[in-house]
Short mmCIF file of C-alpha atoms in Angstrom, two decimals:
data_model
loop_
_atom_site.label_atom_id
_atom_site.label_comp_id
_atom_site.label_asym_id
_atom_site.label_seq_id
_atom_site.Cartn_x
_atom_site.Cartn_y
_atom_site.Cartn_z
CA UNK B 1 7.72 10.61 7.18
CA UNK B 2 8.31 11.26 3.18
CA UNK B 3 12.23 12.83 3.97
CA UNK B 4 14.28 12.94 7.56
CA UNK B 5 14.02 16.57 8.66
CA UNK B 6 10.52 16.16 7.85
CA UNK B 7 9.87 17.62 11.18
CA UNK B 8 11.88 21.09 10.60
CA UNK B 9 9.12 21.63 8.98
CA UNK B 10 6.22 21.09 10.98
CA UNK B 11 3.27 23.58 12.64
CA UNK B 12 5.23 26.24 15.38
CA UNK B 13 3.76 24.01 18.58
CA UNK B 14 5.19 20.46 16.66
CA UNK B 15 8.91 21.96 15.98
CA UNK B 16 11.26 19.45 17.33
CA UNK B 17 15.33 19.14 18.17
CA UNK B 18 15.95 23.37 18.41
CA UNK B 19 18.67 23.92 21.08
CA UNK B 20 17.62 25.48 23.73
CA UNK B 21 19.40 28.60 23.79
CA UNK B 22 17.82 29.35 20.51
CA UNK B 23 14.47 28.57 19.72
CA UNK B 24 13.38 32.13 20.31
CA UNK B 25 16.51 34.09 20.46
CA UNK B 26 14.34 37.50 19.26
CA UNK B 27 11.14 36.72 20.90
CA UNK B 28 9.75 40.29 19.68
CA UNK B 29 6.31 40.18 19.28
CA UNK B 30 5.13 43.68 17.74
CA UNK B 31 1.40 43.60 17.48
CA UNK B 32 -0.61 46.74 16.67
CA UNK B 33 -4.51 46.68 17.25
CA UNK B 34 -5.97 48.38 14.44
CA UNK B 35 -9.73 48.63 13.39
CA UNK B 36 -11.72 49.41 9.94
CA UNK B 37 -14.82 49.25 8.50
CA UNK B 38 -15.71 46.59 5.62
CA UNK B 39 -16.64 48.96 3.63
CA UNK B 40 -12.46 50.37 4.28
CA UNK B 41 -11.53 46.71 3.80
CA UNK B 42 -12.80 46.19 0.63
CA UNK B 43 -11.35 49.08 -1.04
CA UNK B 44 -8.00 47.76 -0.06
CA UNK B 45 -9.02 44.44 -1.63
CA UNK B 46 -9.98 45.98 -4.03
CA UNK B 47 -7.15 48.52 -5.39
CA UNK B 48 -4.76 47.62 -8.21
CA UNK B 49 -2.58 46.29 -6.92
CA UNK B 50 -4.47 44.80 -3.47
CA UNK B 51 -2.94 46.22 -0.53
CA UNK B 52 -5.24 43.29 1.16
CA UNK B 53 -4.20 40.01 0.27
CA UNK B 54 -7.29 37.66 0.90
CA UNK B 55 -6.61 34.58 -1.16
CA UNK B 56 -2.61 33.93 -0.06
CA UNK B 57 -1.87 30.26 -1.16
CA UNK B 58 -3.02 28.57 2.01
CA UNK B 59 -5.24 25.27 1.86
CA UNK B 60 -7.70 25.95 4.70
CA UNK B 61 -10.29 23.06 4.00
CA UNK B 62 -13.24 23.08 2.54
CA UNK B 63 -14.72 26.83 1.62
CA UNK B 64 -17.90 28.25 4.18
CA UNK B 65 -21.59 26.69 3.74
CA UNK B 66 -24.22 29.43 2.35
CA UNK B 67 -25.62 28.69 6.20
CA UNK B 68 -22.44 29.66 8.05
CA UNK B 69 -21.98 32.46 5.18
CA UNK B 70 -25.86 33.82 5.76
CA UNK B 71 -25.49 33.26 9.58
CA UNK B 72 -22.91 35.69 9.40
CA UNK B 73 -24.70 37.99 7.40
CA UNK B 74 -27.66 37.36 10.35
CA UNK B 75 -24.96 38.62 13.03
CA UNK B 76 -23.91 41.62 11.85
CA UNK B 77 -27.53 42.95 11.25
CA UNK B 78 -28.49 41.98 14.76
CA UNK B 79 -25.54 43.78 16.16
CA UNK B 80 -22.98 40.92 17.04
CA UNK B 81 -19.71 41.71 17.02
CA UNK B 82 -17.92 39.68 15.22
CA UNK B 83 -14.12 38.37 15.95
CA UNK B 84 -10.97 39.37 15.80
CA UNK B 85 -8.87 39.31 12.35
CA UNK B 86 -5.19 38.61 12.48
CA UNK B 87 -3.37 39.88 9.37
CA UNK B 88 0.66 40.43 8.55
CA UNK B 89 2.11 43.55 7.34
CA UNK B 90 4.40 42.94 4.33
CA UNK B 91 7.00 45.53 3.52
CA UNK B 92 4.91 47.01 1.29
CA UNK B 93 1.46 47.47 3.63
CA UNK B 94 0.29 44.93 1.95
CA UNK B 95 -2.60 43.29 4.91
CA UNK B 96 -2.28 39.44 4.33
CA UNK B 97 -5.27 38.02 6.14
CA UNK B 98 -4.33 34.87 8.36
CA UNK B 99 -7.46 34.14 10.37
CA UNK B 100 -10.44 35.99 9.05
CA UNK B 101 -10.19 34.94 5.14
CA UNK B 102 -13.39 33.08 5.35
CA UNK B 103 -15.38 36.21 6.67
CA UNK B 104 -14.05 38.72 4.75
CA UNK B 105 -15.08 36.46 1.80
CA UNK B 106 -18.17 36.02 2.44
CA UNK B 107 -18.47 40.20 3.30
CA UNK B 108 -17.47 41.08 0.04
CA UNK B 109 -19.10 38.56 -1.51
CA UNK B 110 -22.50 39.43 -0.13
CA UNK B 111 -21.91 43.13 -0.96
CA UNK B 112 -21.45 42.29 -4.70
CA UNK B 113 -24.57 40.65 -4.82
CA UNK B 114 -23.03 37.72 -5.89
CA UNK B 115 -25.45 35.26 -2.58
CA UNK B 116 -28.76 35.53 -0.93
CA UNK B 117 -28.91 34.56 2.34
CA UNK B 118 -30.56 31.29 3.15
CA UNK B 119 -31.78 29.20 6.08
CA UNK B 120 -31.88 32.09 8.43
CA UNK B 121 -33.61 30.58 12.07
CA UNK B 122 -34.14 34.74 13.48
CA UNK B 123 -34.35 37.15 10.83
CA UNK B 124 -36.53 34.50 8.68
CA UNK B 125 -37.82 37.75 6.85
CA UNK B 126 -34.58 38.32 5.43
CA UNK B 127 -34.43 35.05 4.16
CA UNK B 128 -33.99 34.95 -0.21
CA UNK B 129 -32.84 38.28 0.10
CA UNK B 130 -29.39 39.47 -1.45
CA UNK B 131 -27.41 42.79 -0.76
CA UNK B 132 -28.97 44.86 -2.65
CA UNK B 133 -32.84 44.43 -1.58
CA UNK B 134 -31.67 44.62 1.78
CA UNK B 135 -33.03 48.43 2.84
CA UNK B 136 -30.24 51.30 2.88
CA UNK B 137 -30.36 51.34 6.52
CA UNK B 138 -29.26 47.49 6.33
CA UNK B 139 -26.95 47.51 4.20
CA UNK B 140 -24.97 51.10 5.61
CA UNK B 141 -24.86 48.61 8.86
CA UNK B 142 -22.85 45.77 6.78
CA UNK B 143 -20.56 48.27 5.34
CA UNK B 144 -20.42 49.94 8.45
CA UNK B 145 -19.09 47.55 10.55
CA UNK B 146 -15.92 47.88 12.34
CA UNK B 147 -13.53 45.70 12.11
CA UNK B 148 -10.69 44.38 14.93
CA UNK B 149 -7.73 43.46 13.19
CA UNK B 150 -4.22 42.39 14.67
CA UNK B 151 -1.14 43.86 12.64
CA UNK B 152 1.66 41.43 13.13
CA UNK B 153 4.82 43.83 12.50
CA UNK B 154 8.07 44.38 11.91
CA UNK B 155 10.01 43.20 13.39
CA UNK B 156 8.44 40.09 14.58
CA UNK B 157 10.77 36.91 13.82
CA UNK B 158 9.15 34.41 11.24
CA UNK B 159 9.24 31.46 14.31
CA UNK B 160 7.74 33.69 16.98
CA UNK B 161 5.17 34.71 13.71
CA UNK B 162 4.83 30.78 12.77
CA UNK B 163 3.62 30.22 16.16
CA UNK B 164 0.87 33.00 16.65
CA UNK B 165 -0.46 31.45 13.69
CA UNK B 166 -0.77 28.60 14.61
CA UNK B 167 -2.20 29.18 18.18
CA UNK B 168 -4.73 30.89 16.69
CA UNK B 169 -5.33 28.32 14.04
CA UNK B 170 -5.68 25.50 15.83
CA UNK B 171 -9.93 25.27 15.68
CA UNK B 172 -9.49 24.56 11.99
CA UNK B 173 -6.87 23.36 9.58
CA UNK B 174 -2.78 23.10 10.70
CA UNK B 175 -0.73 24.57 8.26
CA UNK B 176 2.96 23.98 8.22
CA UNK B 177 5.83 26.48 7.82
CA UNK B 178 6.38 26.03 4.98
CA UNK B 179 2.76 26.82 3.40
CA UNK B 180 2.33 29.72 5.66
CA UNK B 181 6.06 31.04 4.26
CA UNK B 182 5.10 30.49 0.10
CA UNK B 183 1.93 33.18 1.28
CA UNK B 184 3.56 35.63 2.94
CA UNK B 185 6.45 35.87 0.82
CA UNK B 186 4.54 35.18 -2.40
CA UNK B 187 6.88 36.89 -5.66
CA UNK B 188 10.44 36.36 -7.26
CA UNK B 189 10.83 33.90 -4.23
CA UNK B 190 7.64 31.35 -4.70
CA UNK B 191 7.82 31.88 -8.51
CA UNK B 192 11.37 29.95 -8.62
CA UNK B 193 11.07 27.54 -6.01
CA UNK B 194 7.92 26.67 -7.72
CA UNK B 195 9.88 26.45 -11.09
CA UNK B 196 12.43 24.38 -9.34
CA UNK B 197 10.34 21.91 -8.18
CA UNK B 198 8.45 21.24 -10.64
CA UNK B 199 11.06 20.07 -12.97
CA UNK B 200 11.56 16.44 -13.91
CA UNK B 201 14.68 16.34 -13.27
CA UNK B 202 14.12 17.38 -9.78
CA UNK B 203 11.60 14.93 -9.86
CA UNK B 204 13.79 12.03 -10.71
CA UNK B 205 16.56 12.92 -8.72
CA UNK B 206 14.40 12.45 -5.51
CA UNK B 207 12.67 9.03 -7.13
CA UNK B 208 9.57 10.93 -6.72
CA UNK B 209 9.31 10.39 -3.35
CA UNK B 210 9.33 13.78 -2.17
CA UNK B 211 5.12 15.10 -2.55
CA UNK B 212 3.76 18.01 -3.62
CA UNK B 213 1.04 17.96 -0.89
CA UNK B 214 1.59 20.39 2.00
CA UNK B 215 4.16 22.00 -0.45
CA UNK B 216 6.73 19.42 0.64
CA UNK B 217 8.66 19.64 -2.78
CA UNK B 218 9.30 23.49 -1.95
CA UNK B 219 10.71 22.76 1.19
CA UNK B 220 13.92 21.22 -0.14
CA UNK B 221 14.03 23.58 -2.93
CA UNK B 222 13.57 26.73 -0.69
CA UNK B 223 16.75 25.17 1.17
CA UNK B 224 19.04 24.99 -1.67
CA UNK B 225 18.46 28.04 -2.85
CA UNK B 226 19.04 29.84 0.04
CA UNK B 227 21.80 27.63 1.65
CA UNK B 228 23.36 28.39 -2.30
CA UNK B 229 22.88 32.23 -1.65
CA UNK B 230 23.95 32.40 1.44
CA UNK B 231 27.35 29.85 0.89
CA UNK B 232 28.03 32.29 -2.24
CA UNK B 233 27.81 35.41 0.30
CA UNK B 234 24.70 36.79 -1.85
CA UNK B 235 21.98 37.07 0.44
CA UNK B 236 21.72 40.73 1.78
CA UNK B 237 19.32 40.62 5.08
CA UNK B 238 16.45 42.88 4.00
CA UNK B 239 16.37 43.97 7.87
CA UNK B 240 20.17 44.85 8.06
CA UNK B 241 20.68 46.01 4.57
CA UNK B 242 23.64 43.88 5.70
CA UNK B 243 25.30 40.31 4.67
CA UNK B 244 22.81 37.74 6.15
CA UNK B 245 24.02 35.67 8.73
CA UNK B 246 22.39 32.61 9.27
CA UNK B 247 22.01 32.05 13.29
CA UNK B 248 20.39 28.82 13.42
CA UNK B 249 17.01 30.51 13.11
CA UNK B 250 16.06 28.12 10.24
CA UNK B 251 12.78 29.67 9.90
CA UNK B 252 14.09 33.47 9.52
CA UNK B 253 16.81 32.41 7.75
CA UNK B 254 14.50 31.22 4.72
CA UNK B 255 11.81 33.97 5.28
CA UNK B 256 14.73 37.15 4.20
CA UNK B 257 16.11 34.59 1.98
CA UNK B 258 12.66 34.44 0.31
CA UNK B 259 12.44 38.66 1.03
CA UNK B 260 15.88 38.65 -0.59
CA UNK B 261 14.32 37.28 -3.90
CA UNK B 262 11.47 39.11 -4.46
CA UNK B 263 13.96 42.32 -3.92
CA UNK B 264 15.14 41.69 -6.95
CA UNK B 265 13.79 42.71 -10.30
CA UNK B 266 12.53 39.17 -12.42
CA UNK B 267 15.27 39.96 -15.19
CA UNK B 268 18.09 39.41 -12.60
CA UNK B 269 20.46 36.96 -14.04
CA UNK B 270 20.78 35.43 -10.04
CA UNK B 271 17.27 33.53 -11.03
CA UNK B 272 19.14 32.26 -14.38
CA UNK B 273 22.51 31.06 -12.49
CA UNK B 274 19.70 29.26 -9.58
CA UNK B 275 17.81 27.47 -12.34
CA UNK B 276 21.15 26.91 -14.14
CA UNK B 277 23.38 25.31 -11.13
CA UNK B 278 20.15 23.39 -9.47
CA UNK B 279 19.13 22.13 -12.75
CA UNK B 280 23.25 20.81 -13.51
CA UNK B 281 22.86 19.78 -9.88
CA UNK B 282 19.87 16.65 -10.20
CA UNK B 283 20.83 16.14 -13.61
CA UNK B 284 24.46 14.73 -12.15
CA UNK B 285 22.65 13.44 -8.89
CA UNK B 286 20.38 11.51 -11.36
CA UNK B 287 24.23 10.27 -13.73
CA UNK B 288 26.65 9.64 -10.91
CA UNK B 289 24.77 8.85 -7.31
CA UNK B 290 24.05 4.64 -6.82
CA UNK B 291 20.06 4.41 -6.74
CA UNK B 292 18.72 6.50 -3.55
CA UNK B 293 21.83 8.37 -3.73
CA UNK B 294 20.30 10.97 -1.48
CA UNK B 295 19.74 8.13 1.00
CA UNK B 296 22.05 7.30 3.95
CA UNK B 297 23.04 3.82 4.16
CA UNK B 298 20.30 1.37 6.26
CA UNK B 299 20.45 -1.78 7.08
CA UNK B 300 20.81 -4.96 5.07
CA UNK B 301 17.15 -4.81 3.73
CA UNK B 302 15.83 -1.48 4.69
CA UNK B 303 15.33 1.86 2.79
CA UNK B 304 15.85 5.13 4.86
CA UNK B 305 14.04 8.75 3.25
CA UNK B 306 16.16 11.00 1.71
CA UNK B 307 17.82 13.42 4.14
CA UNK B 308 16.84 17.02 3.48
CA UNK B 309 20.33 17.74 5.04
CA UNK B 310 22.60 15.33 2.82
CA UNK B 311 19.89 16.68 -0.44
CA UNK B 312 20.55 20.24 0.60
CA UNK B 313 24.76 19.94 1.30
CA UNK B 314 25.64 17.17 -1.63
CA UNK B 315 23.55 19.68 -4.33
CA UNK B 316 25.12 22.40 -3.39
CA UNK B 317 28.59 21.16 -4.04
CA UNK B 318 27.14 18.72 -7.35
CA UNK B 319 25.80 22.39 -8.62
CA UNK B 320 29.37 23.99 -7.70
CA UNK B 321 31.05 21.96 -10.60
CA UNK B 322 31.87 22.53 -14.17
CA UNK B 323 32.89 20.35 -17.01
CA UNK B 324 32.45 17.08 -17.75
CA UNK B 325 34.23 13.93 -18.89
CA UNK B 326 35.17 10.78 -17.28
CA UNK B 327 37.49 12.03 -14.56
CA UNK B 328 35.17 15.07 -13.01
CA UNK B 329 32.69 11.23 -13.26
CA UNK B 330 34.89 9.62 -10.92
CA UNK B 331 36.00 12.44 -8.51
CA UNK B 332 32.25 13.49 -8.00
CA UNK B 333 31.45 9.47 -6.97
CA UNK B 334 34.84 9.12 -4.82
CA UNK B 335 33.79 12.47 -2.56
CA UNK B 336 30.50 10.99 -2.93
CA UNK B 337 31.84 8.02 -0.53
CA UNK B 338 34.02 9.33 1.58
CA UNK B 339 31.05 11.50 2.73
CA UNK B 340 28.65 9.01 3.74
CA UNK B 341 31.21 7.62 5.54
CA UNK B 342 32.82 10.56 6.85
CA UNK B 343 31.31 10.42 10.93
CA UNK B 344 31.33 13.82 11.68
CA UNK B 345 29.59 14.99 8.30
CA UNK B 346 26.53 12.00 9.43
CA UNK B 347 26.09 14.01 12.67
CA UNK B 348 25.33 16.86 11.03
CA UNK B 349 22.64 15.02 9.01
CA UNK B 350 21.17 13.55 11.91
CA UNK B 351 21.35 15.59 14.70
CA UNK B 352 20.44 18.95 15.58
CA UNK B 353 20.70 19.90 12.08
CA UNK B 354 18.96 23.28 11.72
CA UNK B 355 21.90 24.63 14.75
CA UNK B 356 24.53 27.21 14.01
CA UNK B 357 27.30 24.67 15.26
CA UNK B 358 25.45 21.69 12.43
CA UNK B 359 25.18 23.55 9.67
CA UNK B 360 28.47 25.62 9.85
CA UNK B 361 30.28 21.95 10.28
CA UNK B 362 28.12 20.69 7.31
CA UNK B 363 29.02 22.88 5.21
CA UNK B 364 32.79 23.54 6.03
CA UNK B 365 33.07 19.80 4.97
CA UNK B 366 31.91 20.31 1.81
CA UNK B 367 33.83 23.05 0.74
CA UNK B 368 37.13 21.54 1.87
CA UNK B 369 36.49 18.98 -0.40
CA UNK B 370 35.62 21.11 -3.05
CA UNK B 371 38.40 23.11 -2.71
CA UNK B 372 40.69 20.30 -2.00
CA UNK B 373 40.16 18.61 -5.59
CA UNK B 374 39.49 21.97 -7.57
CA UNK B 375 35.79 20.60 -8.72
CA UNK B 376 34.61 24.10 -9.40
#
């Protein structure tokens, strides 16, 4: 475990510690059945901007080998139906391919004459053939091949969506929720999160202990961004156009935050504010917190991992501070010691950390300290 709370970013089937009544508060699954030819999907992919996202930022393991690619083409020429393709439709109507990326990549690549068929055991006479060497009838058979798509549409929640993604991909690489979220909501949000996660101040404040693999570092940064905006009453719910509420469903909460950020113009001052506040919080943590500052107390000789909820909430406190000086620095250190001795605060960091009750408690304590000590 790289940080306490890491389980909250696991694949949907491995989630833990959800309150029973909030696992699926809005278990609406809106899947539309659609069909399209290979040629139609290729045309969507080649539009500017593309209407089919074939390269979401997933890490799905090895790319198909030449024999697998060739056998897919052989199957179509033989009239064998292909498996379902799952896509997520984003707000702009773009299809994000979730299950079927290798098949579509292979088909588009072959039509573009990028590889020749090889090691075929049934249609042996086609070995060595590229698309332009097939007969017109065979070319039409590939381009006109009808594919069945299951399109996940709104208002399917992120938690339900991630669970579905996990189920249809259990035979392959298991993606955690942050990897899927990063693929679904590319844009301003991912650019901001990537930039913040790469800052040396963040890496140093977290003691070089949060790896970039599986986007664990991005997950911590996104939580800071989402809860900062929520506490500042900035985030607008993209589904209702009203203030974003937190209702124990962290997957929808984080996803909606990313969608909100993606709707803003890149020049919006909010991005600079988040960058400045986050950087200041990390720099203050480096200067003023003891070694292992985002780790909870442990037994002598033992060292606990960084605590996710502690990082997220105390970084919010640090980000709100203005000014400098010895008095401020002493106050920060005093508040820090007060918090790690506060039983209610510690419980909110270790038990049902994403429940509405514990989240409200955590930030109620943080905000009370900010205002009592007049730190902002």
